[in-house]
PDB file of C-alpha atoms and ligand atoms in Angstrom:
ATOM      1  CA  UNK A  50      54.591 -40.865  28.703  1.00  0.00           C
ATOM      2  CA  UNK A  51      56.051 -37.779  30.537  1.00  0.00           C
ATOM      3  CA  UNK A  52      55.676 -37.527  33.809  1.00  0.00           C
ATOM      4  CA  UNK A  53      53.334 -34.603  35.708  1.00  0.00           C
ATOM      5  CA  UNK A  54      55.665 -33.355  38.442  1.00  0.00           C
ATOM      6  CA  UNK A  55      54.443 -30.891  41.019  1.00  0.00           C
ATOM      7  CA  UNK A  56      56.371 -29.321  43.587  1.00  0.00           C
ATOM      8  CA  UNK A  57      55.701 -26.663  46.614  1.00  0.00           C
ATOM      9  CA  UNK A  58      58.477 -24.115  46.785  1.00  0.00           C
ATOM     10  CA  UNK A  59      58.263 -22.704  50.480  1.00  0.00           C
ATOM     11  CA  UNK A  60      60.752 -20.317  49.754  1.00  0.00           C
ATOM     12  CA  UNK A  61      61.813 -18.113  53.305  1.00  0.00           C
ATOM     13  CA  UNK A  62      58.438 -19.325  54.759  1.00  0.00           C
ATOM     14  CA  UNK A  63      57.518 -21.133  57.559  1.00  0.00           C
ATOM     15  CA  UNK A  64      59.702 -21.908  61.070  1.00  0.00           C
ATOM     16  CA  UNK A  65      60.677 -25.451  61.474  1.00  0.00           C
ATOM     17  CA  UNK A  66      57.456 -26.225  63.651  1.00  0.00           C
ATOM     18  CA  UNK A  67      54.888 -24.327  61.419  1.00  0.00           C
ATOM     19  CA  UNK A  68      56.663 -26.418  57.903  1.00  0.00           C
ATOM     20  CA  UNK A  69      56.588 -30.017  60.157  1.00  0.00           C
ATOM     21  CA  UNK A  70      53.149 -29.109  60.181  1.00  0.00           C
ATOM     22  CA  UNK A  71      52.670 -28.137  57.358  1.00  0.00           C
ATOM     23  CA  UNK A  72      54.113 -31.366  55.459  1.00  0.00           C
ATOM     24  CA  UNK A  73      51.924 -33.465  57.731  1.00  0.00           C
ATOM     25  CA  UNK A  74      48.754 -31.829  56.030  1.00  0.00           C
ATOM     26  CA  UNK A  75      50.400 -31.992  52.520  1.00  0.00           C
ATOM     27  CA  UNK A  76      50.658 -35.947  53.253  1.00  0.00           C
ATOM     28  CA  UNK A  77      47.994 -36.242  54.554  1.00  0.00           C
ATOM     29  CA  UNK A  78      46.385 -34.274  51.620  1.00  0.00           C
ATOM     30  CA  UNK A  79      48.153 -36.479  48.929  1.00  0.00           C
ATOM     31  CA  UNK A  80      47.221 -39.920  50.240  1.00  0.00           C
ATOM     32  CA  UNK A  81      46.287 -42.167  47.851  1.00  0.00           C
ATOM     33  CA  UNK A  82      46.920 -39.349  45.163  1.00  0.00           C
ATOM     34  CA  UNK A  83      49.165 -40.890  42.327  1.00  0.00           C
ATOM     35  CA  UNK A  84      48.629 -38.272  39.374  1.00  0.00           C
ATOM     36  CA  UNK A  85      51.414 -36.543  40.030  1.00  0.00           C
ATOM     37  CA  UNK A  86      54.749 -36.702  41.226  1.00  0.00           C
ATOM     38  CA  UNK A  87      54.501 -34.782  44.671  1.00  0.00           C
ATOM     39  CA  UNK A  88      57.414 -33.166  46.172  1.00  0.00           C
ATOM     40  CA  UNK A  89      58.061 -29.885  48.818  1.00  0.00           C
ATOM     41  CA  UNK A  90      60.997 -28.059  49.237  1.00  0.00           C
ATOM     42  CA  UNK A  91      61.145 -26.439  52.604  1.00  0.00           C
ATOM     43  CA  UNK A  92      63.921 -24.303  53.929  1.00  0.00           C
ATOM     44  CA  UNK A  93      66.855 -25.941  54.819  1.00  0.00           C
ATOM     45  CA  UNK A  94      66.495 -25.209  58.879  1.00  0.00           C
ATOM     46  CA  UNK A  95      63.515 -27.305  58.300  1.00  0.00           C
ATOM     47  CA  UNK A  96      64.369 -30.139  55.960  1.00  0.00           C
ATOM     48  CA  UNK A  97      65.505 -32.652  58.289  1.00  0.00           C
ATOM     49  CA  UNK A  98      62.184 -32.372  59.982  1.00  0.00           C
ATOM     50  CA  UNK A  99      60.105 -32.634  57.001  1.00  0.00           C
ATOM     51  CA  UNK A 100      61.807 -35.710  55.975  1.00  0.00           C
ATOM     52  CA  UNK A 101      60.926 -37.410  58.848  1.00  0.00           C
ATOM     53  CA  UNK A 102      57.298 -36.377  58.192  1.00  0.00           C
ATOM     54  CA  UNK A 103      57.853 -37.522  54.510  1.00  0.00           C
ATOM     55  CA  UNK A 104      59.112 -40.772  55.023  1.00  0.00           C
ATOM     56  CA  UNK A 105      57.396 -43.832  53.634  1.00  0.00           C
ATOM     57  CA  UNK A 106      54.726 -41.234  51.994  1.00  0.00           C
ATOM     58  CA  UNK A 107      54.184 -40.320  47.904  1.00  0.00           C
ATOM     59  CA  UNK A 108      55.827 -37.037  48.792  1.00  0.00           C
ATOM     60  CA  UNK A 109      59.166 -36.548  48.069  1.00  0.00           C
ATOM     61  CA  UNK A 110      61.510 -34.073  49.535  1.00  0.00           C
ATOM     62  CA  UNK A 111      63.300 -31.076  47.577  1.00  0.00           C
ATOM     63  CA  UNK A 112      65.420 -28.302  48.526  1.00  0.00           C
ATOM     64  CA  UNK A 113      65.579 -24.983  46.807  1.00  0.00           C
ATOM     65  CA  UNK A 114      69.443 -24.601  46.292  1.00  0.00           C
ATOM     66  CA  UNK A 115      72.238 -26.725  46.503  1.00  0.00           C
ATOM     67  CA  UNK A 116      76.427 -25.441  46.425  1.00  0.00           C
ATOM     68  CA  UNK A 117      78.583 -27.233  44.024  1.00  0.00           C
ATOM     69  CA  UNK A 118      81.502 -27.728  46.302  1.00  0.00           C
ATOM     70  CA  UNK A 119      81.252 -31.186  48.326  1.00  0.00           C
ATOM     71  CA  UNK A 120      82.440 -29.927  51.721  1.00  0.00           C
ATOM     72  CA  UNK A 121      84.475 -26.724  53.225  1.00  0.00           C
ATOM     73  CA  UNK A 122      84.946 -23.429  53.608  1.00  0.00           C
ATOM     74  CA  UNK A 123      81.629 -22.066  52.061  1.00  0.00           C
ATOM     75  CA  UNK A 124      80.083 -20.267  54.379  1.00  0.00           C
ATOM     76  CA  UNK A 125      75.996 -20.671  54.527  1.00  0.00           C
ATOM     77  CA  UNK A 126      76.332 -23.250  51.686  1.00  0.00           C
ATOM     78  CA  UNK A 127      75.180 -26.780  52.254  1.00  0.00           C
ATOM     79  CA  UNK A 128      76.276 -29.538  50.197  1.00  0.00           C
ATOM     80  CA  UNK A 129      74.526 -32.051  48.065  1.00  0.00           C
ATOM     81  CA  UNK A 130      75.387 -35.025  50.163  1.00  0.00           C
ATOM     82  CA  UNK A 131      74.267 -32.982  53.457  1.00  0.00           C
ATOM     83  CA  UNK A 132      71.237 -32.972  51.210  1.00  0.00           C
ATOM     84  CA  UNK A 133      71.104 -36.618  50.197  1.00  0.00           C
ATOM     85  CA  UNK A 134      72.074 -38.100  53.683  1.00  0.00           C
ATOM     86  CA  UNK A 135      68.538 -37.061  54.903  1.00  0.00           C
ATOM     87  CA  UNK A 136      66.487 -37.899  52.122  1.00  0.00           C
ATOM     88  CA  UNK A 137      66.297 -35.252  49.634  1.00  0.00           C
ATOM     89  CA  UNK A 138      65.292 -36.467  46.068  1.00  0.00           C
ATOM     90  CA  UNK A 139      64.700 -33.223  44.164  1.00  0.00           C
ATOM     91  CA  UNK A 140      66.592 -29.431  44.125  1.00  0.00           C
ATOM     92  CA  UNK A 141      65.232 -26.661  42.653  1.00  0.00           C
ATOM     93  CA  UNK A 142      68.393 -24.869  40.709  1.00  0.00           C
ATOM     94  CA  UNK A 143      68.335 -21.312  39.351  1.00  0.00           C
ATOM     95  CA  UNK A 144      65.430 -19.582  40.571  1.00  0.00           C
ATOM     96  CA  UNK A 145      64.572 -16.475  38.933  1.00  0.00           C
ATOM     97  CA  UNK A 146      65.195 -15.022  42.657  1.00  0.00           C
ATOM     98  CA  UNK A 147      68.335 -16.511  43.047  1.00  0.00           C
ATOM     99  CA  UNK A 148      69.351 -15.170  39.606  1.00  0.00           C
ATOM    100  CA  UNK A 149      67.729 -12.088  40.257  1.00  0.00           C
ATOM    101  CA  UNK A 150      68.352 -11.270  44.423  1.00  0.00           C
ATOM    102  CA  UNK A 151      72.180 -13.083  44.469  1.00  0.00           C
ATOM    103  CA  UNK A 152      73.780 -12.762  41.371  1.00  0.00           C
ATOM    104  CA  UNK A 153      73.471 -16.376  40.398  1.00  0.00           C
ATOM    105  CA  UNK A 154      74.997 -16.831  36.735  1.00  0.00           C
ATOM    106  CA  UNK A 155      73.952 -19.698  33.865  1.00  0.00           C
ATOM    107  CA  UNK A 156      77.940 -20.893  35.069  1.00  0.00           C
ATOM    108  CA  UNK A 157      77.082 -21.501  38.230  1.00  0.00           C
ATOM    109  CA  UNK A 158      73.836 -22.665  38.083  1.00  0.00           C
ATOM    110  CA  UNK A 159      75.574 -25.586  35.820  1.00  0.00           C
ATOM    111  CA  UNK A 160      78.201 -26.700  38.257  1.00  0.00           C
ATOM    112  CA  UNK A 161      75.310 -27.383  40.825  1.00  0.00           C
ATOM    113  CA  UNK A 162      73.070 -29.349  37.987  1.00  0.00           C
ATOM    114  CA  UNK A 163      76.548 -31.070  37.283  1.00  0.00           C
ATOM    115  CA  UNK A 164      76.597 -31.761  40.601  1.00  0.00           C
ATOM    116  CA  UNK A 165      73.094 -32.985  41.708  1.00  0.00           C
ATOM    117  CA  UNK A 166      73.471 -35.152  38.708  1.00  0.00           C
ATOM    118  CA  UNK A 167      76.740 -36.765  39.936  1.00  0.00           C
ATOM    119  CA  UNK A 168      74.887 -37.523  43.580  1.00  0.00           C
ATOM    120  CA  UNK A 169      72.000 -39.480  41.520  1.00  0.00           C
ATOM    121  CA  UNK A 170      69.141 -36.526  42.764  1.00  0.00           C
ATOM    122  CA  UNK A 171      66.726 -34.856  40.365  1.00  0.00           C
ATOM    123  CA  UNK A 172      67.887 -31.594  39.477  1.00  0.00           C
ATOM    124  CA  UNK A 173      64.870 -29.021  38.908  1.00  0.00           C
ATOM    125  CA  UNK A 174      66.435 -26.439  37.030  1.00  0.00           C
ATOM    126  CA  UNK A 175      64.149 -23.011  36.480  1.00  0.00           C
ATOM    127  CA  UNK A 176      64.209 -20.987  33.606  1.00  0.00           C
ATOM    128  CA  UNK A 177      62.942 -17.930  32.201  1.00  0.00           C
ATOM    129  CA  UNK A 178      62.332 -14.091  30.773  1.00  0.00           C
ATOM    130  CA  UNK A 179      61.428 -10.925  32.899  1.00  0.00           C
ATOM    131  CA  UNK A 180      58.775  -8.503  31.194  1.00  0.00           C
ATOM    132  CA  UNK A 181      61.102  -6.114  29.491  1.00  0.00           C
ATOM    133  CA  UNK A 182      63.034  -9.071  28.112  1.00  0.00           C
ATOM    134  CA  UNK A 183      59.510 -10.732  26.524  1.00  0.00           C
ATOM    135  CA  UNK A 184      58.471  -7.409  25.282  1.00  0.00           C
ATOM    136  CA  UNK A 185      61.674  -6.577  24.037  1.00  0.00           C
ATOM    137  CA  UNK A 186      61.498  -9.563  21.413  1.00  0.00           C
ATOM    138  CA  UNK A 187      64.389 -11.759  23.482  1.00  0.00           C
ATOM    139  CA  UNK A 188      62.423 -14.251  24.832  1.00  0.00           C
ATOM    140  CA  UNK A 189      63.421 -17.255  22.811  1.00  0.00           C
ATOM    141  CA  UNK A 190      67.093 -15.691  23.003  1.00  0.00           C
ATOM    142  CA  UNK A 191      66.916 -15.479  26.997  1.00  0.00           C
ATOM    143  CA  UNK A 192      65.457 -18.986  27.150  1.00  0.00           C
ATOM    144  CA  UNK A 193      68.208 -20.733  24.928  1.00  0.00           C
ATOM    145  CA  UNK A 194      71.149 -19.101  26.275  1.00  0.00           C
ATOM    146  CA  UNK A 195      69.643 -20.037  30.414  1.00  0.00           C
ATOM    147  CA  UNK A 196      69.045 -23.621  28.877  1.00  0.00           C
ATOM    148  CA  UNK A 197      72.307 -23.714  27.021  1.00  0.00           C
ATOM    149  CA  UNK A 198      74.390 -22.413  30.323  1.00  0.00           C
ATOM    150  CA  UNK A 199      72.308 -24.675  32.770  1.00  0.00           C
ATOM    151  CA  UNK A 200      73.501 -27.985  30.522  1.00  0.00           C
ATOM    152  CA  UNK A 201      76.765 -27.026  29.236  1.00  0.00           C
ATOM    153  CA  UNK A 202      78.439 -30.661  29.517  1.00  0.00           C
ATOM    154  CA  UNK A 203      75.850 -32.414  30.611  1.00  0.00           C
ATOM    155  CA  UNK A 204      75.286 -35.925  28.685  1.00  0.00           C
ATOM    156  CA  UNK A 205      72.168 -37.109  27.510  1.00  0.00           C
ATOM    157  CA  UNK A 206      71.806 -39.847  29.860  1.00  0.00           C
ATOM    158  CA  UNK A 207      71.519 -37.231  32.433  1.00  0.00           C
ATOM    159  CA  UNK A 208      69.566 -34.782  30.975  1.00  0.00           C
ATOM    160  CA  UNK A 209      66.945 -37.058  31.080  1.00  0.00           C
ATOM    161  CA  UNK A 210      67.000 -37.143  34.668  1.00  0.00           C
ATOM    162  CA  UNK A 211      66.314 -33.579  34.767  1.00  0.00           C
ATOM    163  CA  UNK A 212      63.034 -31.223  34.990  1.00  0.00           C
ATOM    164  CA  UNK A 213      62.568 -28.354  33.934  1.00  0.00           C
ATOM    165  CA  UNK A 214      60.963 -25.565  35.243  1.00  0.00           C
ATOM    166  CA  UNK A 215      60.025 -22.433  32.906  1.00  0.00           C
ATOM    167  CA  UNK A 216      58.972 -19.884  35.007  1.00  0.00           C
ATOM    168  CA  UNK A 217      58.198 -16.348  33.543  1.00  0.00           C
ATOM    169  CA  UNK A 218      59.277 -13.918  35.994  1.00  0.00           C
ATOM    170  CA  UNK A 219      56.579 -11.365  35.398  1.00  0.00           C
ATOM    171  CA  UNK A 220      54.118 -14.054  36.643  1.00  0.00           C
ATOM    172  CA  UNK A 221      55.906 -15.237  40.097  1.00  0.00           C
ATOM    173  CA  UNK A 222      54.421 -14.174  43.064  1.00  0.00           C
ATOM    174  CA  UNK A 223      52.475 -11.247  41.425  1.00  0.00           C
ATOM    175  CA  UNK A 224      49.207 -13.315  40.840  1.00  0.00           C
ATOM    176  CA  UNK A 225      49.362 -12.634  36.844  1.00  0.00           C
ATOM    177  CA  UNK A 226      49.732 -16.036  35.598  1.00  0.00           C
ATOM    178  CA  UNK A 227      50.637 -16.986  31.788  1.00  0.00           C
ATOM    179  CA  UNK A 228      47.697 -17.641  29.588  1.00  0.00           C
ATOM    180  CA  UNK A 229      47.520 -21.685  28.439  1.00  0.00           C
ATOM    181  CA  UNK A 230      48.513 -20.669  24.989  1.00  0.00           C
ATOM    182  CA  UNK A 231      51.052 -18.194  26.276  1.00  0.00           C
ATOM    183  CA  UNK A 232      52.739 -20.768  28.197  1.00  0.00           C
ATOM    184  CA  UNK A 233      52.298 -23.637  26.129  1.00  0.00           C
ATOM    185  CA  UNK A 234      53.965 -21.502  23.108  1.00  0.00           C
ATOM    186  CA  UNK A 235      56.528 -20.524  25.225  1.00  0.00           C
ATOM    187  CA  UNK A 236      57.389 -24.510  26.591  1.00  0.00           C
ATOM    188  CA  UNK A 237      56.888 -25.830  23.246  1.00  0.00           C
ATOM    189  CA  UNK A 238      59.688 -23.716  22.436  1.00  0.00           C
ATOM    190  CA  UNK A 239      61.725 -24.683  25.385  1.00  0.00           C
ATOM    191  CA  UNK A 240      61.082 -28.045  24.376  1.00  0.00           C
ATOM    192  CA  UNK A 241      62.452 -27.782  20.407  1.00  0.00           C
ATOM    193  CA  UNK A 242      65.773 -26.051  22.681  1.00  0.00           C
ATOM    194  CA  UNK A 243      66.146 -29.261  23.783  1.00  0.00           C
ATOM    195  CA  UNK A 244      65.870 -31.158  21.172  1.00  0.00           C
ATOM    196  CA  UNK A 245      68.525 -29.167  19.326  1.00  0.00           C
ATOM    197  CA  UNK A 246      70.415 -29.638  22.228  1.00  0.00           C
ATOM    198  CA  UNK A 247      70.468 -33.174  22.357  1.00  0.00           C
ATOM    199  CA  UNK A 248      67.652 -35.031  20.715  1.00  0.00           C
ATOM    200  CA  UNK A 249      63.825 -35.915  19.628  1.00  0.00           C
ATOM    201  CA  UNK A 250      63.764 -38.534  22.151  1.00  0.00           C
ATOM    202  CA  UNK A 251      65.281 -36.434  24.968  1.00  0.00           C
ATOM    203  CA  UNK A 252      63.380 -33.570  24.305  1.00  0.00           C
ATOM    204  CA  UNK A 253      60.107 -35.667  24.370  1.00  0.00           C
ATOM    205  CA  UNK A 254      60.945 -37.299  28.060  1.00  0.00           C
ATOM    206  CA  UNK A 255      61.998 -34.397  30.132  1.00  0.00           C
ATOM    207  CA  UNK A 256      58.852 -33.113  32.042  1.00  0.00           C
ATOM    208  CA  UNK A 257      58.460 -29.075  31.648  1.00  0.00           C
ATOM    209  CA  UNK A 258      56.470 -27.249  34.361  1.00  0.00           C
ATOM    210  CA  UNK A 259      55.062 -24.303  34.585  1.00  0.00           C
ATOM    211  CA  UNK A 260      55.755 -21.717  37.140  1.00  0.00           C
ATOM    212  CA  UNK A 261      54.061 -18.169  38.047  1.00  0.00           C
ATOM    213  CA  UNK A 262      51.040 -17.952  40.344  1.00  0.00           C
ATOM    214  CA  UNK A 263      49.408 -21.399  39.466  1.00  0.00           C
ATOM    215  CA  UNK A 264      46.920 -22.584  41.768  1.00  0.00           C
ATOM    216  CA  UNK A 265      43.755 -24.431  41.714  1.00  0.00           C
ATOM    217  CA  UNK A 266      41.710 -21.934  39.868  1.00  0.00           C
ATOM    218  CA  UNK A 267      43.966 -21.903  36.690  1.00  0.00           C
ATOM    219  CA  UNK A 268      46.196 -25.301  37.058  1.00  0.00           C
ATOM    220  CA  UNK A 269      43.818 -27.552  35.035  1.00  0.00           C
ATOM    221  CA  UNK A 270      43.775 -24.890  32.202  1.00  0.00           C
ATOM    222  CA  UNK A 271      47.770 -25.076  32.374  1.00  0.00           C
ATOM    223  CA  UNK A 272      48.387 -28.634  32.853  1.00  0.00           C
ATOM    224  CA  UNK A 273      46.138 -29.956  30.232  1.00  0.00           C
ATOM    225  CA  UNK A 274      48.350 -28.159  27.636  1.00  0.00           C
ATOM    226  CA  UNK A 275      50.703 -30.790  25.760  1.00  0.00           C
ATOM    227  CA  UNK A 276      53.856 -28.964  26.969  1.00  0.00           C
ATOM    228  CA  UNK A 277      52.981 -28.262  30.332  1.00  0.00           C
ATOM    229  CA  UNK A 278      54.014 -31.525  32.680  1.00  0.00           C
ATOM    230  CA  UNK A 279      53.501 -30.059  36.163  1.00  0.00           C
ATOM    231  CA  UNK A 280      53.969 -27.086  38.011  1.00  0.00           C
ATOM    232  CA  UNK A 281      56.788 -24.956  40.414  1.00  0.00           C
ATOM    233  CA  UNK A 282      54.154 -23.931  42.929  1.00  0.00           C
ATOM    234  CA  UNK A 283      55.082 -21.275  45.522  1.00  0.00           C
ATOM    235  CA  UNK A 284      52.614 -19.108  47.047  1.00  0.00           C
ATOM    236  CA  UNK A 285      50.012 -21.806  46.600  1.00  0.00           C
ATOM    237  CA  UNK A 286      51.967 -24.377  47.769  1.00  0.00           C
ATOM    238  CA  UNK A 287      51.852 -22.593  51.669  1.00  0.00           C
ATOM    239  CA  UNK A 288      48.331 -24.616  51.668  1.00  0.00           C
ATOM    240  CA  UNK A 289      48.364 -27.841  51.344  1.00  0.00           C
ATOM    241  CA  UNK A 290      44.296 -28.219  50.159  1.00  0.00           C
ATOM    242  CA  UNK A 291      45.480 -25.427  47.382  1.00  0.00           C
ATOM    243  CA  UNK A 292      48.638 -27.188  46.812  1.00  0.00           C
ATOM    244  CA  UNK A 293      46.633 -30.372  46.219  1.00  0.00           C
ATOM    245  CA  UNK A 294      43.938 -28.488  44.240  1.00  0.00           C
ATOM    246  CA  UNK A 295      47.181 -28.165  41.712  1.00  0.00           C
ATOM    247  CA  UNK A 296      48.043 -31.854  42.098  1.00  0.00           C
ATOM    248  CA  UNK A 297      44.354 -32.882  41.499  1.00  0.00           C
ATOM    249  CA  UNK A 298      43.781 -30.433  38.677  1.00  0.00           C
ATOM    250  CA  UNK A 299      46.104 -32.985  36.347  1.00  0.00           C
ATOM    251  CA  UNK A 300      44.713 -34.814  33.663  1.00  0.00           C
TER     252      UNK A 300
HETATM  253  P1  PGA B  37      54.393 -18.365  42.785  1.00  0.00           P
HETATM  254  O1  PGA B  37      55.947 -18.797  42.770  1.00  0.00           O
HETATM  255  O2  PGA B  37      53.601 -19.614  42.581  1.00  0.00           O
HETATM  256  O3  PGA B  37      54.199 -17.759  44.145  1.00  0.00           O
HETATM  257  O4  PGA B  37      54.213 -17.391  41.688  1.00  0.00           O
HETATM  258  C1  PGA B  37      56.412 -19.770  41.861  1.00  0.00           C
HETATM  259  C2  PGA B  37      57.901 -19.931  42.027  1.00  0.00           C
HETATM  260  O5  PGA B  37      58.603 -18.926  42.215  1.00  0.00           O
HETATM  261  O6  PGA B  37      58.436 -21.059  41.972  1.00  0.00           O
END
């Protein structure tokens, strides 16, 4: 049984005081929920703070970017052991924005999954196609080559301690979501990637969500598809009643 993972990507939202409170409504929310697993992923200013909100609850903590590098001269980069001393559990690699906004490359993208792995954290790493590339027939090629890159070396043993996230990019932030069948088509396929990456059994146990303007109104739809094993929530997630709503709307 696979689990349904759902997690709030603040991206650059929220001070440090406005995301302490915020996390203390999302608990608060998500007591005594056990559907899912729950996580949030503030900014980094604020993720020491939100730990200490998140501590002892059923949410975890994530963070939405991670440099491979343990320590040095990286300047603006924080480590994944910065990352682990304060509680972090999950970190969301290869965001269509970082790919898109900062140049980040499938290379890159696996030395930090490498590297999460290697600390013992749950890698989330985010996949998928812009509109011209879907309508231009290279959806499936996109898909495999990001999947491909993003576990270049990685063993089996550890790819099962990864999520994925398959996130079209036509559908974040712009309110047009995927239709169930477009989405579950599209994470089936993901899923048969990795399964020719590794195997049956792999493929079957890593938990795909779906990303792109889910929220309460469309997440049962999404998450009762087989493929579909939780969501990347970010506009949604601001809220913690609609970021629940998406928690709740599991089977
Ligand atoms: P959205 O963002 O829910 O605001 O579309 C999702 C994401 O980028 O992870």
């Amino acid at each position: 049984m696979r689990k349904i993972v759902v997690c709030g990507n603040w991206k650059m939202n929220k001070t440090v005081s406005e995301s302490v409170q915020l996390a203390k409504e999302v608990v608060a929310a998500a007591q005594g929920v056990d559907k899912a697993v729950i996580a949030i992923a503030p900014t980094f200013l604020a993720a020491a703070k939100v730990a200490d909100v998140l501590a002892g609850t059923n949410v975890k903590l994530a963070v939405q970017d991670i440099h491979f590098a343990d320590q040095g001269a990286f300047t603006g980069k924080v480590s994944v052991d910065m990352a682990k001393d304060i509680g972090v559990e999950m970190v969301i690699l290869g965001h269509s924005e970082q790919r898109q906004y900062f140049g980040e490359t499938d290379e890159l993208i696996n030395k930090k999954v490498v590297k999460v792995l290697e600390a013992g954290l749950t890698p989330i790493v985010c996949i998928g196609e812009t509109l011209e590339e879907r309508e231009g027939g290279k959806l499936e090629d996109v898909l495999t080559t990001q999947l491909k890159g993003a576990y270049a070396g990685v063993s089996e043993a550890d790819a099962a301690k990864t999520v994925v996230a398959y996130e079209p990019v036509w559908a974040i932030g712009t309110g047009v979501t995927a239709t169930d069948e477009q989405a579950q088509d599209t994470q089936a396929y993901v899923r048969s990637v990795l399964k020719d990456l590794y195997s049956e059994a792999l493929a079957e146990s890593v938990s795909i969500q779906y990303g792109g303007s889910m929220k309460p109104g469309n997440a049962a739809g999404l998450l009762s598809q087989t493929d579909i094993d939780g969501g990347l929530i970010g506009g949604a997630s601001l809220d913690a009643e609609m970021f629940l709503g998406v928690v709740k709307a599991a089977p």
